[in-house]
Amino acid sequence: MSTKMGRPKIDNPKTYDLKVRVDELTNKKIEAFAKKKNLTKAEVVRQGIYLILEQNK
């Protein structure tokens, strides 16, 4: 049994943790958008960050 066990390596690991506090309305909007687009809340936030960064180059 020389095969490795565990999760496979990924190209871009998410090694940093970011905590953000939001109000109830913002949370509901993020959850609704994530459900509609079949994304996680974290991916919605990441996409929002990328969008802002691209707009402000």
PDB file of C-alpha atoms in Angstrom:
ATOM      1  CA  MET A   1       0.000   0.000   0.000  1.00  0.00           C
ATOM      2  CA  SER A   2       2.239   2.793  -1.230  1.00  0.00           C
ATOM      3  CA  THR A   3      -0.530   5.045  -2.533  1.00  0.00           C
ATOM      4  CA  LYS A   4      -1.082   8.271  -0.640  1.00  0.00           C
ATOM      5  CA  MET A   5      -4.260   8.753   1.316  1.00  0.00           C
ATOM      6  CA  GLY A   6      -6.091  12.014   1.901  1.00  0.00           C
ATOM      7  CA  ARG A   7      -7.311  14.920  -0.159  1.00  0.00           C
ATOM      8  CA  PRO A   8      -5.668  15.662  -3.514  1.00  0.00           C
ATOM      9  CA  LYS A   9      -3.487  18.763  -3.875  1.00  0.00           C
ATOM     10  CA  ILE A  10      -5.115  21.789  -5.553  1.00  0.00           C
ATOM     11  CA  ASP A  11      -3.484  24.439  -7.753  1.00  0.00           C
ATOM     12  CA  ASN A  12      -4.469  27.479  -5.701  1.00  0.00           C
ATOM     13  CA  PRO A  13      -5.068  26.546  -2.043  1.00  0.00           C
ATOM     14  CA  LYS A  14      -7.063  28.966   0.110  1.00  0.00           C
ATOM     15  CA  THR A  15      -4.571  29.326   2.963  1.00  0.00           C
ATOM     16  CA  TYR A  16      -5.687  32.703   4.323  1.00  0.00           C
ATOM     17  CA  ASP A  17      -8.788  33.188   6.439  1.00  0.00           C
ATOM     18  CA  LEU A  18     -10.739  36.454   6.222  1.00  0.00           C
ATOM     19  CA  LYS A  19     -13.598  37.251   8.576  1.00  0.00           C
ATOM     20  CA  VAL A  20     -16.137  39.915   7.660  1.00  0.00           C
ATOM     21  CA  ARG A  21     -19.156  41.016   9.641  1.00  0.00           C
ATOM     22  CA  VAL A  22     -22.283  41.928   7.670  1.00  0.00           C
ATOM     23  CA  ASP A  23     -25.811  42.929   8.595  1.00  0.00           C
ATOM     24  CA  GLU A  24     -28.803  40.633   8.152  1.00  0.00           C
ATOM     25  CA  LEU A  25     -29.950  42.187   4.855  1.00  0.00           C
ATOM     26  CA  THR A  26     -26.499  41.885   3.253  1.00  0.00           C
ATOM     27  CA  ASN A  27     -26.229  38.271   4.395  1.00  0.00           C
ATOM     28  CA  LYS A  28     -29.635  37.429   2.931  1.00  0.00           C
ATOM     29  CA  LYS A  29     -28.693  39.059  -0.385  1.00  0.00           C
ATOM     30  CA  ILE A  30     -25.420  37.115  -0.539  1.00  0.00           C
ATOM     31  CA  GLU A  31     -27.192  33.850   0.308  1.00  0.00           C
ATOM     32  CA  ALA A  32     -29.913  34.441  -2.302  1.00  0.00           C
ATOM     33  CA  PHE A  33     -27.362  35.291  -5.007  1.00  0.00           C
ATOM     34  CA  ALA A  34     -25.226  32.273  -4.100  1.00  0.00           C
ATOM     35  CA  LYS A  35     -28.226  29.960  -4.276  1.00  0.00           C
ATOM     36  CA  LYS A  36     -29.386  31.439  -7.603  1.00  0.00           C
ATOM     37  CA  LYS A  37     -25.916  31.044  -9.179  1.00  0.00           C
ATOM     38  CA  ASN A  38     -25.164  27.719  -7.409  1.00  0.00           C
ATOM     39  CA  LEU A  39     -22.092  29.173  -5.641  1.00  0.00           C
ATOM     40  CA  THR A  40     -20.875  29.241  -2.075  1.00  0.00           C
ATOM     41  CA  LYS A  41     -21.079  32.469  -0.090  1.00  0.00           C
ATOM     42  CA  ALA A  42     -17.274  32.544  -0.022  1.00  0.00           C
ATOM     43  CA  GLU A  43     -17.105  32.355  -3.826  1.00  0.00           C
ATOM     44  CA  VAL A  44     -19.624  35.201  -4.140  1.00  0.00           C
ATOM     45  CA  VAL A  45     -17.468  37.355  -1.859  1.00  0.00           C
ATOM     46  CA  ARG A  46     -14.289  36.421  -3.793  1.00  0.00           C
ATOM     47  CA  GLN A  47     -15.935  37.330  -7.100  1.00  0.00           C
ATOM     48  CA  GLY A  48     -17.072  40.651  -5.627  1.00  0.00           C
ATOM     49  CA  ILE A  49     -13.531  41.431  -4.493  1.00  0.00           C
ATOM     50  CA  TYR A  50     -12.106  40.562  -7.922  1.00  0.00           C
ATOM     51  CA  LEU A  51     -14.744  42.751  -9.599  1.00  0.00           C
ATOM     52  CA  ILE A  52     -13.881  45.771  -7.460  1.00  0.00           C
ATOM     53  CA  LEU A  53     -10.152  45.274  -7.991  1.00  0.00           C
ATOM     54  CA  GLU A  54     -10.582  45.059 -11.773  1.00  0.00           C
ATOM     55  CA  GLN A  55     -12.754  48.194 -11.877  1.00  0.00           C
ATOM     56  CA  ASN A  56     -10.178  50.199  -9.929  1.00  0.00           C
ATOM     57  CA  LYS A  57      -7.047  49.416 -11.949  1.00  0.00           C
TER      58      LYS A  57
END
